[in-house]
Short mmCIF file of C-alpha atoms in Angstrom, two decimals:
data_model
loop_
_atom_site.label_atom_id
_atom_site.label_comp_id
_atom_site.label_asym_id
_atom_site.label_seq_id
_atom_site.Cartn_x
_atom_site.Cartn_y
_atom_site.Cartn_z
CA ARG A 64 86.88 -132.71 211.41
CA TYR A 65 88.79 -129.61 212.33
CA GLY A 66 92.23 -128.30 213.22
CA SER A 67 93.50 -128.97 216.76
CA GLY A 68 91.17 -127.87 219.57
CA PRO A 69 88.79 -125.02 220.47
CA SER A 70 91.58 -122.82 221.84
CA ASP A 71 93.95 -123.23 218.88
CA ASN A 72 94.59 -119.98 216.99
CA SER A 73 95.64 -121.72 213.78
CA SER A 74 93.63 -120.43 210.82
CA ASP A 75 94.71 -122.94 208.20
CA VAL A 76 94.73 -126.69 207.76
CA GLU A 77 96.72 -127.90 204.76
CA GLU A 78 95.91 -131.61 204.90
CA PRO A 79 93.59 -133.69 207.07
CA GLU A 80 96.60 -135.56 208.50
CA ALA A 81 97.96 -132.32 210.00
CA ALA A 82 96.82 -131.44 213.53
CA SER A 83 93.34 -132.82 212.98
CA VAL A 84 90.74 -134.07 215.41
CA GLY A 85 87.78 -136.24 214.53
CA TRP A 86 84.47 -136.70 216.26
CA GLY A 87 82.09 -139.58 215.80
CA ALA A 88 81.21 -143.02 217.08
CA GLY A 89 83.55 -145.18 215.01
CA GLU A 90 87.14 -146.34 215.11
CA ASP A 91 89.61 -146.49 212.25
CA GLY A 92 90.13 -150.22 212.24
CA ALA A 93 92.02 -150.14 208.95
CA ALA A 94 94.20 -147.17 210.04
CA MET A 95 93.62 -145.56 206.68
CA SER A 96 95.07 -142.07 206.15
CA SER A 97 94.07 -140.61 202.82
CA SER A 98 92.25 -137.40 201.97
CA SER A 99 90.87 -138.86 198.74
CA GLU A 100 88.49 -141.66 197.92
CA GLY A 101 89.55 -145.06 199.25
CA ASN A 102 88.40 -148.60 198.65
CA LEU A 103 85.57 -148.15 201.14
CA GLY A 104 84.02 -145.43 199.01
CA TRP A 105 84.60 -142.51 201.36
CA GLN A 106 86.09 -139.13 200.60
CA TRP A 107 87.16 -135.95 202.40
CA PHE A 108 86.23 -132.45 201.21
CA LYS A 109 87.54 -129.14 202.48
CA ASP A 110 84.89 -127.10 204.25
CA PRO A 111 83.99 -124.41 201.67
CA ARG A 112 83.48 -121.74 204.32
CA LEU A 113 86.86 -121.43 206.03
CA ALA A 114 90.11 -123.40 205.98
CA CYS A 115 90.16 -123.46 209.78
CA LEU A 116 86.92 -125.49 209.78
CA GLY A 117 88.84 -128.40 208.31
CA PHE A 118 87.34 -131.21 206.26
CA ARG A 119 83.97 -132.87 205.80
CA GLY A 120 83.55 -136.57 205.23
CA ILE A 121 80.86 -138.29 203.18
CA PHE A 122 80.54 -141.98 203.97
CA PRO A 123 78.35 -144.90 202.85
CA SER A 124 75.59 -145.52 205.37
CA ASN A 125 76.55 -149.17 205.87
CA ILE A 126 80.11 -148.64 207.16
CA ILE A 127 81.70 -147.09 210.22
CA PRO A 128 83.40 -143.86 209.08
CA PRO A 129 87.17 -144.36 209.41
CA LEU A 130 89.16 -141.69 211.21
CA ILE A 131 92.45 -140.49 209.82
CA GLU A 132 95.49 -142.24 211.23
CA ALA A 133 96.88 -140.72 214.46
CA ASP A 134 93.75 -138.63 215.01
CA LYS A 135 92.14 -138.16 218.37
CA GLU A 136 88.42 -138.60 218.77
CA THR A 137 86.48 -135.93 220.59
CA ASP A 138 82.96 -134.91 221.43
CA GLU A 139 80.84 -133.03 218.90
CA GLN A 140 80.46 -130.18 221.39
CA ASN A 141 84.15 -129.33 220.96
CA TYR A 142 83.58 -128.81 217.24
CA LEU A 143 80.55 -126.63 217.95
CA MET A 144 82.62 -124.58 220.39
CA TRP A 145 85.38 -124.23 217.78
CA ARG A 146 82.88 -123.03 215.17
CA ILE A 147 81.31 -120.52 217.56
CA GLU A 148 84.73 -119.16 218.56
CA LYS A 149 85.40 -118.56 214.87
CA GLY A 150 82.15 -116.59 214.57
CA VAL A 151 80.46 -118.97 212.12
CA ALA A 152 76.71 -119.59 212.34
CA GLU A 153 74.96 -122.42 210.54
CA GLY A 154 71.46 -123.83 210.20
CA SER A 155 68.05 -122.19 210.30
CA ILE A 156 68.09 -121.80 214.09
CA GLU A 157 71.27 -119.72 214.13
CA ILE A 158 70.47 -118.02 210.80
CA PRO A 159 66.67 -117.47 210.94
CA LYS A 160 64.84 -118.04 207.66
CA GLY A 161 63.14 -114.95 206.29
CA GLU A 162 64.71 -112.73 208.95
CA ALA A 163 68.49 -112.89 208.68
CA MET A 164 70.32 -110.40 206.47
CA PRO A 165 73.06 -112.40 204.71
CA LEU A 166 75.61 -109.57 204.93
CA GLU A 167 75.09 -109.15 208.67
CA TYR A 168 75.71 -112.87 209.17
CA ASN A 169 79.03 -112.55 207.29
CA LEU A 170 77.99 -114.94 204.53
CA VAL A 171 80.06 -113.03 201.97
CA GLY A 172 83.23 -114.01 203.81
CA LEU A 173 82.07 -117.63 204.03
CA ASN A 174 81.75 -118.17 200.26
CA ALA A 175 77.97 -118.34 200.57
CA ILE A 176 77.06 -115.45 198.25
CA SER A 177 77.99 -115.00 194.60
CA PHE A 178 77.74 -111.59 192.93
CA ASP A 179 78.52 -113.02 189.49
CA LYS A 180 75.81 -115.61 188.92
CA GLY A 181 72.31 -116.65 189.78
CA CYS A 182 69.17 -114.77 190.70
CA TYR A 183 67.43 -114.77 194.07
CA VAL A 184 64.97 -112.70 196.08
CA GLY A 185 66.72 -109.60 197.41
CA GLN A 186 69.73 -109.96 195.12
CA GLU A 187 69.76 -106.30 194.02
CA LEU A 188 69.54 -104.99 197.59
CA ILE A 189 72.28 -107.30 198.83
CA ALA A 190 74.59 -106.47 195.91
CA ARG A 191 74.01 -102.72 196.27
CA THR A 192 74.62 -102.78 200.02
CA HIS A 193 77.74 -104.91 199.58
CA HIS A 194 79.30 -102.57 197.02
CA ARG A 195 78.06 -99.17 198.22
CA GLY A 196 76.62 -99.45 201.70
CA VAL A 197 77.95 -99.91 205.21
CA ILE A 198 77.20 -102.96 207.36
CA ARG A 199 76.72 -101.55 210.85
CA LYS A 200 75.73 -104.83 212.52
CA ARG A 201 77.53 -108.16 212.22
CA LEU A 202 77.57 -111.54 213.89
CA VAL A 203 80.50 -111.72 216.32
CA PRO A 204 81.82 -114.32 218.80
CA LEU A 205 80.98 -113.69 222.46
CA ARG A 206 82.48 -114.73 225.79
CA PHE A 207 80.55 -114.58 229.07
CA GLN A 208 82.48 -113.50 232.18
CA ASP A 209 81.90 -112.25 235.69
CA ASN A 210 83.25 -108.92 236.95
CA ASP A 211 86.57 -110.58 237.83
CA GLY A 212 87.07 -111.86 234.28
CA LYS A 213 86.26 -115.48 235.15
CA GLU A 214 84.30 -117.34 232.49
CA ILE A 215 80.69 -118.07 233.35
CA ILE A 216 79.04 -121.29 232.22
CA ASN A 217 75.32 -120.70 232.34
CA ARG A 218 72.16 -121.42 230.43
CA PHE A 219 71.82 -118.16 228.58
CA ILE A 220 68.73 -117.78 226.44
CA PRO A 221 69.29 -117.08 222.73
CA GLY A 222 67.44 -113.92 221.75
CA SER A 223 68.43 -112.09 224.94
CA GLU A 224 69.32 -108.44 224.48
CA VAL A 225 72.93 -107.31 224.84
CA VAL A 226 73.13 -103.79 226.25
CA ASN A 227 75.74 -101.11 226.76
CA THR A 228 76.22 -101.16 230.53
CA GLY A 229 77.12 -97.48 230.69
CA SER A 230 74.33 -96.00 228.57
CA GLY A 231 71.74 -98.75 228.93
CA LYS A 232 71.23 -98.71 225.16
CA LYS A 233 70.66 -101.90 223.22
CA ALA A 234 73.77 -103.11 221.38
CA GLY A 235 72.17 -106.14 219.73
CA LEU A 236 71.00 -109.69 220.36
CA MET A 237 72.68 -112.86 221.53
CA THR A 238 71.74 -115.44 218.91
CA THR A 239 73.57 -118.57 220.11
CA ALA A 240 74.92 -119.77 223.46
CA LEU A 241 77.05 -122.79 224.33
CA GLY A 242 78.61 -122.88 227.78
CA CYS A 243 80.71 -119.75 228.24
CA ARG A 244 80.70 -118.93 224.50
CA GLY A 245 78.12 -117.54 222.12
CA LEU A 246 77.33 -115.55 219.01
CA GLY A 247 75.69 -112.16 218.89
CA LEU A 248 74.34 -109.86 216.19
CA LEU A 249 75.72 -106.55 217.47
CA ARG A 250 76.43 -103.04 216.27
CA LEU A 251 80.14 -102.92 215.54
CA VAL A 252 80.72 -99.55 217.21
CA GLU A 253 79.34 -101.04 220.42
CA ALA A 254 80.81 -104.53 220.14
CA LEU A 255 84.40 -103.84 219.16
CA LYS A 256 85.12 -100.48 220.73
CA GLY A 257 87.39 -101.33 223.64
CA SER A 258 85.94 -98.77 226.05
CA THR A 259 82.40 -100.18 225.79
CA ALA A 260 81.17 -102.51 228.57
CA LEU A 261 78.45 -104.94 227.51
CA SER A 262 76.10 -107.14 229.52
CA ILE A 263 72.95 -109.22 229.06
CA GLN A 264 69.69 -107.41 229.75
CA GLY A 265 68.43 -108.48 233.17
CA GLN A 266 71.75 -110.19 234.00
CA GLU A 267 73.97 -107.18 234.59
CA ASP A 268 76.42 -109.31 236.58
CA VAL A 269 77.30 -111.14 233.34
CA LYS A 270 79.92 -109.33 231.29
CA VAL A 271 79.75 -109.91 227.53
CA VAL A 272 83.06 -109.70 225.66
CA ALA A 273 82.84 -109.52 221.86
CA SER A 274 85.79 -110.21 219.57
CA LYS A 275 86.69 -109.88 215.89
CA PRO A 276 87.33 -113.19 214.09
CA ASP A 277 90.81 -113.31 212.56
CA TRP A 278 89.41 -114.25 209.13
CA TRP A 279 87.46 -111.00 208.69
CA PRO A 280 88.62 -108.74 205.82
CA SER A 281 90.03 -105.45 207.10
CA ASP A 282 87.53 -103.32 205.16
CA TRP A 283 84.66 -104.70 207.24
CA LEU A 284 85.85 -102.49 210.10
CA GLN A 285 86.20 -99.32 208.05
CA ASP A 286 83.06 -97.80 209.56
CA LEU A 287 84.24 -98.62 213.09
CA GLN A 288 87.63 -97.02 212.44
CA GLN A 289 86.00 -93.86 211.12
CA TYR A 290 83.70 -93.71 214.14
CA THR A 291 86.63 -94.12 216.53
CA ALA A 292 88.64 -91.42 214.75
CA PHE A 293 85.91 -88.80 215.17
CA ALA A 294 84.52 -89.92 218.54
#
């Protein structure tokens, strides 16, 4: 359940009744509209990652999950597109086990890492890099266009290299693709510097446009700003 549609720029959802869209197979026969536990034993929880990702519902397996009153029902793909546009990866396919660096996948900004409790493999390295280092690569939302700026819907292969069209140098990897949208783990100085043209290796007619999610803290781009100032 998430706010409005994939093209909405709203970054906050106060209550599930406000501008919400549900996806699923059921209908709200009782027209119930509560964000807390009801007499059917269901309950809504805010997504802990970002407010713009809306609410999650946990329902008993023997009932049809009720939708909030006045909601519209939509296909799951619209939610996936919304999440990708916000630059949020999830699951072991989009965040490879044993390979992904949590800081590069922006997990600090998604409330997925605590620096105050717990103990895990790599904790010291992650904490040191977070407080003292610079994250030069990050996961960013991508759009695929032709040379005229028209969006291209194609079956792009995750893992394809994204290259700087001018220099031919590798800028990073496309990790996820859905229609004309995707996610890519790219060097920030390549991805978000306006003068850089990006494309997919072997598909130079496909223009890759990277963008900065609006929920990113400003200090994440400090390295990019310094690079631009001295370039």
